[in-house]
């Protein structure tokens, strides 16, 4: 979609200055009626989970830094961070259940918020267990019972939240601002001068020479947008935006000009979770005109370029480049617009509620006899709102795979977890996609519980005549069936995307 110069300029200033998560967000439209139990009962159940979290954390803490820079040490660090995130997410849920208009009610739809945060609490212990596998059987045995207990309790918590959804429609015309935007912010949007809070330049011409230094200097728990401008260049570093760094925005000079590059991998002793070149947990993150890459190569197996646990995060015109496991959409609600994402095996994976719009999805050449799978979505429970939705995307072969199209199998996805959920709609698929469309994970695992769907796609790889015949695979023929996977409904985009300034299409198109 081509943008007018006026629209582009408006978008730029909105992205720079508009606070992302604020206490002045739209009022709650779902209300506490989404709870199937009393708020007191919900809080009691959540506190039971926190008690078990504290017990497991106490055990894991004894092993911190015991084994140095090893995969086991990284796994322990992962677990401690993940369980810490669980505590925050449970506290948000408890607070919102008692005061649905509080600052922790991020979108104004209490049901969506609670189910999102509880889903993250369900995912995090599972990621901890996966990281510990094959490292130290004694420690894994000590904590696995507690971690499984946490997941069981959280599944029961999810059952206490009614999956209702009141989709608030934002009344915006062309180049209009949301009604809740303050006058002072509107004046800022109309100014010609833009000053970032911090400038990163490798040549020393900015405030910092590394992105991580600029992130560390950002305020904690900020309700105001904090803008870091990164000048063109390749920044070889691993960046982690921790949970307290809210509302950070990173702007580069273009996905081909500003690149953050790393090479951590499972093959070199890192956990998949810790291998990320760029990782963000702080809420309300925005990235624009920048690339994140992992150069470990296909032979090093899992090697993440970008990992996000940031709720209500946006990635606009970003490159996410790697091989196996390039993009780890770990948890929370995420929106990707006009991004370029490349890889080989499961190169978009995780258990977020992630929407991809107008993105270029590029399959690459991997190792010999290796099959490409674009997605490996990790939904674990039918009550989770999570999944992947691709709309108006272009699914093609990268330049290294083009000469080999037809000889290297490439599939839309495979079921990593029992209730894996992915839909491709109104997208273009080249002949890189094999006629079966989808690949098994392990024989018949999850084939009757997954939800894979296609709707109104085009291109040589979009034919559904020879697609898999699994019980969980669906060809959608009516718009009413696909509407649930649009921006407005799947990620409640009309409640929060206008405040980010990013371009998006709320529903389906003719």
mmCIF file of N, CA and C in Angstrom, residues 408-489:
data_model
loop_
_atom_site.group_PDB
_atom_site.id
_atom_site.type_symbol
_atom_site.label_atom_id
_atom_site.label_comp_id
_atom_site.label_asym_id
_atom_site.label_seq_id
_atom_site.Cartn_x
_atom_site.Cartn_y
_atom_site.Cartn_z
ATOM 1 N N UNK A 408 13.768 -28.426 -2.635
ATOM 2 C CA UNK A 408 13.821 -28.321 -1.173
ATOM 3 C C UNK A 408 12.407 -28.038 -0.668
ATOM 4 N N UNK A 409 11.811 -28.968 0.079
ATOM 5 C CA UNK A 409 10.434 -28.781 0.546
ATOM 6 C C UNK A 409 10.315 -27.588 1.499
ATOM 7 N N UNK A 410 9.302 -26.765 1.280
ATOM 8 C CA UNK A 410 9.013 -25.640 2.162
ATOM 9 C C UNK A 410 7.529 -25.665 2.492
ATOM 10 N N UNK A 411 7.210 -25.564 3.790
ATOM 11 C CA UNK A 411 5.833 -25.685 4.260
ATOM 12 C C UNK A 411 5.446 -24.454 5.079
ATOM 13 N N UNK A 412 4.156 -24.226 5.185
ATOM 14 C CA UNK A 412 3.649 -23.076 5.935
ATOM 15 C C UNK A 412 3.850 -23.225 7.432
ATOM 16 N N UNK A 413 3.897 -24.458 7.921
ATOM 17 C CA UNK A 413 4.105 -24.633 9.349
ATOM 18 C C UNK A 413 3.966 -26.070 9.780
ATOM 19 N N UNK A 414 4.283 -26.299 11.048
ATOM 20 C CA UNK A 414 4.103 -27.610 11.679
ATOM 21 C C UNK A 414 3.754 -27.393 13.144
ATOM 22 N N UNK A 415 3.026 -28.328 13.759
ATOM 23 C CA UNK A 415 2.510 -28.116 15.119
ATOM 24 C C UNK A 415 3.531 -28.413 16.209
ATOM 25 N N UNK A 416 4.101 -27.367 16.767
ATOM 26 C CA UNK A 416 5.083 -27.519 17.847
ATOM 27 C C UNK A 416 4.406 -27.994 19.133
ATOM 28 N N UNK A 417 3.211 -27.486 19.405
ATOM 29 C CA UNK A 417 2.484 -27.850 20.622
ATOM 30 C C UNK A 417 1.073 -28.320 20.250
ATOM 31 N N UNK A 418 0.363 -28.850 21.232
ATOM 32 C CA UNK A 418 -0.880 -29.579 20.985
ATOM 33 C C UNK A 418 -1.949 -28.759 20.266
ATOM 34 N N UNK A 419 -2.080 -27.492 20.634
ATOM 35 C CA UNK A 419 -3.161 -26.677 20.076
ATOM 36 C C UNK A 419 -2.620 -25.579 19.153
ATOM 37 N N UNK A 420 -1.552 -25.883 18.457
ATOM 38 C CA UNK A 420 -0.930 -24.943 17.522
ATOM 39 C C UNK A 420 -1.988 -24.293 16.624
ATOM 40 N N UNK A 421 -1.910 -22.948 16.452
ATOM 41 C CA UNK A 421 -2.935 -22.233 15.687
ATOM 42 C C UNK A 421 -2.286 -21.194 14.760
ATOM 43 N N UNK A 422 -2.541 -21.320 13.462
ATOM 44 C CA UNK A 422 -1.961 -20.416 12.464
ATOM 45 C C UNK A 422 -2.916 -20.281 11.290
ATOM 46 N N UNK A 423 -3.059 -19.055 10.797
ATOM 47 C CA UNK A 423 -3.886 -18.816 9.612
ATOM 48 C C UNK A 423 -3.139 -17.908 8.644
ATOM 49 N N UNK A 424 -3.224 -18.244 7.364
ATOM 50 C CA UNK A 424 -2.737 -17.381 6.284
ATOM 51 C C UNK A 424 -3.948 -16.921 5.489
ATOM 52 N N UNK A 425 -4.100 -15.613 5.344
ATOM 53 C CA UNK A 425 -5.261 -15.110 4.613
ATOM 54 C C UNK A 425 -4.894 -13.911 3.746
ATOM 55 N N UNK A 426 -5.524 -13.856 2.578
ATOM 56 C CA UNK A 426 -5.351 -12.746 1.643
ATOM 57 C C UNK A 426 -3.873 -12.454 1.381
ATOM 58 N N UNK A 427 -3.083 -13.518 1.291
ATOM 59 C CA UNK A 427 -1.646 -13.400 1.079
ATOM 60 C C UNK A 427 -1.240 -14.057 -0.237
ATOM 61 N N UNK A 428 -0.048 -13.703 -0.696
ATOM 62 C CA UNK A 428 0.514 -14.294 -1.917
ATOM 63 C C UNK A 428 1.509 -15.381 -1.527
ATOM 64 N N UNK A 429 1.383 -16.552 -2.147
ATOM 65 C CA UNK A 429 2.308 -17.660 -1.909
ATOM 66 C C UNK A 429 2.920 -18.081 -3.240
ATOM 67 N N UNK A 430 4.236 -17.985 -3.338
ATOM 68 C CA UNK A 430 4.912 -18.410 -4.562
ATOM 69 C C UNK A 430 5.002 -19.935 -4.608
ATOM 70 N N UNK A 431 5.610 -20.439 -5.653
ATOM 71 C CA UNK A 431 5.757 -21.891 -5.797
ATOM 72 C C UNK A 431 6.775 -22.478 -4.841
ATOM 73 N N UNK A 432 7.316 -21.662 -3.940
ATOM 74 C CA UNK A 432 8.204 -22.204 -2.911
ATOM 75 C C UNK A 432 7.420 -23.117 -1.956
ATOM 76 N N UNK A 433 6.107 -22.856 -1.778
ATOM 77 C CA UNK A 433 5.280 -23.662 -0.884
ATOM 78 C C UNK A 433 4.845 -24.939 -1.589
ATOM 79 N N UNK A 434 5.126 -26.081 -0.981
ATOM 80 C CA UNK A 434 4.749 -27.362 -1.573
ATOM 81 C C UNK A 434 3.250 -27.588 -1.457
ATOM 82 N N UNK A 435 2.740 -28.416 -2.325
ATOM 83 C CA UNK A 435 1.293 -28.549 -2.475
ATOM 84 C C UNK A 435 0.595 -29.026 -1.205
ATOM 85 N N UNK A 436 1.269 -29.824 -0.373
ATOM 86 C CA UNK A 436 0.653 -30.285 0.878
ATOM 87 C C UNK A 436 0.424 -29.126 1.853
ATOM 88 N N UNK A 437 1.229 -28.110 1.735
ATOM 89 C CA UNK A 437 1.056 -26.900 2.522
ATOM 90 C C UNK A 437 1.621 -26.945 3.930
ATOM 91 N N UNK A 438 1.399 -28.053 4.645
ATOM 92 C CA UNK A 438 1.743 -28.145 6.062
ATOM 93 C C UNK A 438 2.462 -29.464 6.318
ATOM 94 N N UNK A 439 3.251 -29.491 7.387
ATOM 95 C CA UNK A 439 4.094 -30.657 7.689
ATOM 96 C C UNK A 439 3.799 -31.183 9.086
ATOM 97 N N UNK A 440 3.839 -32.509 9.256
ATOM 98 C CA UNK A 440 3.681 -33.092 10.586
ATOM 99 C C UNK A 440 4.884 -32.736 11.462
ATOM 100 N N UNK A 441 4.645 -32.683 12.770
ATOM 101 C CA UNK A 441 5.757 -32.518 13.718
ATOM 102 C C UNK A 441 6.334 -33.889 14.071
ATOM 103 N N UNK A 442 5.464 -34.782 14.482
ATOM 104 C CA UNK A 442 5.882 -36.142 14.834
ATOM 105 C C UNK A 442 4.702 -37.075 14.603
ATOM 106 N N UNK A 443 4.684 -37.656 13.417
ATOM 107 C CA UNK A 443 3.610 -38.560 13.012
ATOM 108 C C UNK A 443 2.239 -37.897 13.213
ATOM 109 N N UNK A 444 1.376 -38.470 14.055
ATOM 110 C CA UNK A 444 0.010 -37.943 14.176
ATOM 111 C C UNK A 444 -0.153 -36.925 15.296
ATOM 112 N N UNK A 445 0.930 -36.502 15.925
ATOM 113 C CA UNK A 445 0.847 -35.569 17.046
ATOM 114 C C UNK A 445 0.105 -34.298 16.650
ATOM 115 N N UNK A 446 -0.940 -33.976 17.397
ATOM 116 C CA UNK A 446 -1.690 -32.712 17.341
ATOM 117 C C UNK A 446 -2.500 -32.505 16.066
ATOM 118 N N UNK A 447 -2.578 -33.491 15.196
ATOM 119 C CA UNK A 447 -3.248 -33.271 13.915
ATOM 120 C C UNK A 447 -4.753 -33.064 14.066
ATOM 121 N N UNK A 448 -5.326 -33.533 15.169
ATOM 122 C CA UNK A 448 -6.757 -33.333 15.375
ATOM 123 C C UNK A 448 -7.062 -32.201 16.350
ATOM 124 N N UNK A 449 -6.043 -31.653 17.012
ATOM 125 C CA UNK A 449 -6.271 -30.570 17.968
ATOM 126 C C UNK A 449 -5.744 -29.223 17.475
ATOM 127 N N UNK A 450 -4.854 -29.219 16.508
ATOM 128 C CA UNK A 450 -4.340 -27.968 15.954
ATOM 129 C C UNK A 450 -5.446 -27.230 15.204
ATOM 130 N N UNK A 451 -5.197 -25.945 14.906
ATOM 131 C CA UNK A 451 -6.096 -25.196 14.029
ATOM 132 C C UNK A 451 -5.244 -24.467 13.002
ATOM 133 N N UNK A 452 -5.216 -24.993 11.786
ATOM 134 C CA UNK A 452 -4.533 -24.346 10.674
ATOM 135 C C UNK A 452 -5.587 -23.991 9.636
ATOM 136 N N UNK A 453 -5.499 -22.794 9.065
ATOM 137 C CA UNK A 453 -6.520 -22.360 8.117
ATOM 138 C C UNK A 453 -5.912 -21.476 7.035
ATOM 139 N N UNK A 454 -6.583 -21.472 5.893
ATOM 140 C CA UNK A 454 -6.208 -20.613 4.764
ATOM 141 C C UNK A 454 -7.463 -19.971 4.213
ATOM 142 N N UNK A 455 -7.318 -18.681 3.817
ATOM 143 C CA UNK A 455 -8.466 -17.935 3.313
ATOM 144 C C UNK A 455 -8.039 -16.959 2.224
ATOM 145 N N UNK A 456 -8.554 -17.152 1.038
ATOM 146 C CA UNK A 456 -8.398 -16.208 -0.075
ATOM 147 C C UNK A 456 -6.943 -15.856 -0.375
ATOM 148 N N UNK A 457 -6.072 -16.858 -0.415
ATOM 149 C CA UNK A 457 -4.686 -16.614 -0.799
ATOM 150 C C UNK A 457 -4.540 -16.761 -2.315
ATOM 151 N N UNK A 458 -3.433 -16.264 -2.847
ATOM 152 C CA UNK A 458 -3.194 -16.318 -4.285
ATOM 153 C C UNK A 458 -1.765 -16.752 -4.548
ATOM 154 N N UNK A 459 -1.462 -17.053 -5.818
ATOM 155 C CA UNK A 459 -0.110 -17.439 -6.189
ATOM 156 C C UNK A 459 0.005 -18.926 -6.444
ATOM 157 N N UNK A 460 1.141 -19.322 -7.038
ATOM 158 C CA UNK A 460 1.349 -20.723 -7.448
ATOM 159 C C UNK A 460 1.351 -21.692 -6.278
ATOM 160 N N UNK A 461 1.678 -21.208 -5.085
ATOM 161 C CA UNK A 461 1.726 -22.088 -3.914
ATOM 162 C C UNK A 461 0.476 -22.067 -3.067
ATOM 163 N N UNK A 462 -0.579 -21.363 -3.532
ATOM 164 C CA UNK A 462 -1.770 -21.162 -2.710
ATOM 165 C C UNK A 462 -2.892 -22.153 -2.988
ATOM 166 N N UNK A 463 -2.715 -23.017 -3.973
ATOM 167 C CA UNK A 463 -3.763 -23.982 -4.276
ATOM 168 C C UNK A 463 -4.019 -24.930 -3.119
ATOM 169 N N UNK A 464 -5.292 -25.172 -2.812
ATOM 170 C CA UNK A 464 -5.634 -25.994 -1.650
ATOM 171 C C UNK A 464 -6.098 -27.399 -2.048
ATOM 172 N N UNK A 465 -6.077 -27.714 -3.339
ATOM 173 C CA UNK A 465 -6.582 -29.009 -3.797
ATOM 174 C C UNK A 465 -5.824 -30.199 -3.259
ATOM 175 N N UNK A 466 -4.521 -30.033 -3.042
ATOM 176 C CA UNK A 466 -3.690 -31.149 -2.563
ATOM 177 C C UNK A 466 -3.195 -30.928 -1.132
ATOM 178 N N UNK A 467 -3.865 -30.058 -0.398
ATOM 179 C CA UNK A 467 -3.449 -29.793 0.972
ATOM 180 C C UNK A 467 -3.681 -31.023 1.854
ATOM 181 N N UNK A 468 -3.047 -30.997 3.053
ATOM 182 C CA UNK A 468 -3.186 -32.079 4.026
ATOM 183 C C UNK A 468 -4.654 -32.289 4.371
ATOM 184 N N UNK A 469 -4.987 -33.493 4.790
ATOM 185 C CA UNK A 469 -6.377 -33.845 5.120
ATOM 186 C C UNK A 469 -6.570 -34.004 6.627
ATOM 187 N N UNK A 470 -5.820 -33.266 7.417
ATOM 188 C CA UNK A 470 -5.908 -33.393 8.867
ATOM 189 C C UNK A 470 -7.242 -32.856 9.385
ATOM 190 N N UNK A 471 -7.733 -33.411 10.500
ATOM 191 C CA UNK A 471 -8.969 -32.892 11.107
ATOM 192 C C UNK A 471 -8.864 -31.421 11.493
ATOM 193 N N UNK A 472 -7.659 -30.973 11.882
ATOM 194 C CA UNK A 472 -7.491 -29.597 12.339
ATOM 195 C C UNK A 472 -7.202 -28.587 11.252
ATOM 196 N N UNK A 473 -7.135 -29.036 9.985
ATOM 197 C CA UNK A 473 -6.851 -28.111 8.882
ATOM 198 C C UNK A 473 -8.157 -27.661 8.233
ATOM 199 N N UNK A 474 -8.245 -26.366 7.912
ATOM 200 C CA UNK A 474 -9.489 -25.814 7.374
ATOM 201 C C UNK A 474 -9.225 -24.883 6.199
ATOM 202 N N UNK A 475 -10.015 -25.017 5.170
ATOM 203 C CA UNK A 475 -10.079 -24.030 4.099
ATOM 204 C C UNK A 475 -11.308 -23.173 4.371
ATOM 205 N N UNK A 476 -11.091 -21.891 4.612
ATOM 206 C CA UNK A 476 -12.193 -20.994 4.945
ATOM 207 C C UNK A 476 -12.764 -20.392 3.666
ATOM 208 N N UNK A 477 -14.080 -20.402 3.557
ATOM 209 C CA UNK A 477 -14.732 -19.907 2.356
ATOM 210 C C UNK A 477 -15.575 -18.661 2.595
ATOM 211 N N UNK A 478 -15.800 -18.318 3.850
ATOM 212 C CA UNK A 478 -16.648 -17.167 4.174
ATOM 213 C C UNK A 478 -15.869 -16.147 5.006
ATOM 214 N N UNK A 479 -16.140 -14.875 4.728
ATOM 215 C CA UNK A 479 -15.462 -13.811 5.470
ATOM 216 C C UNK A 479 -15.740 -13.913 6.961
ATOM 217 N N UNK A 480 -16.935 -14.353 7.324
ATOM 218 C CA UNK A 480 -17.292 -14.459 8.748
ATOM 219 C C UNK A 480 -16.375 -15.419 9.486
ATOM 220 N N UNK A 481 -15.811 -16.411 8.765
ATOM 221 C CA UNK A 481 -14.913 -17.374 9.398
ATOM 222 C C UNK A 481 -13.530 -16.782 9.635
ATOM 223 N N UNK A 482 -13.134 -15.859 8.770
ATOM 224 C CA UNK A 482 -11.781 -15.290 8.856
ATOM 225 C C UNK A 482 -11.712 -14.035 9.714
ATOM 226 N N UNK A 483 -12.847 -13.409 9.969
ATOM 227 C CA UNK A 483 -12.864 -12.139 10.692
ATOM 228 C C UNK A 483 -12.225 -12.236 12.075
ATOM 229 N N UNK A 484 -12.343 -13.388 12.705
ATOM 230 C CA UNK A 484 -11.767 -13.554 14.055
ATOM 231 C C UNK A 484 -10.257 -13.407 14.063
ATOM 232 N N UNK A 485 -9.616 -13.486 12.880
ATOM 233 C CA UNK A 485 -8.159 -13.434 12.823
ATOM 234 C C UNK A 485 -7.651 -12.120 12.242
ATOM 235 N N UNK A 486 -8.508 -11.102 12.220
ATOM 236 C CA UNK A 486 -8.103 -9.777 11.751
ATOM 237 C C UNK A 486 -7.501 -8.972 12.896
ATOM 238 N N UNK A 487 -6.890 -7.850 12.546
ATOM 239 C CA UNK A 487 -6.268 -6.983 13.549
ATOM 240 C C UNK A 487 -7.278 -6.557 14.611
ATOM 241 N N UNK A 488 -8.475 -6.172 14.181
ATOM 242 C CA UNK A 488 -9.465 -5.653 15.128
ATOM 243 C C UNK A 488 -9.867 -6.681 16.167
ATOM 244 N N UNK A 489 -9.930 -7.958 15.763
ATOM 245 C CA UNK A 489 -10.423 -8.968 16.693
ATOM 246 C C UNK A 489 -9.315 -9.825 17.297
#
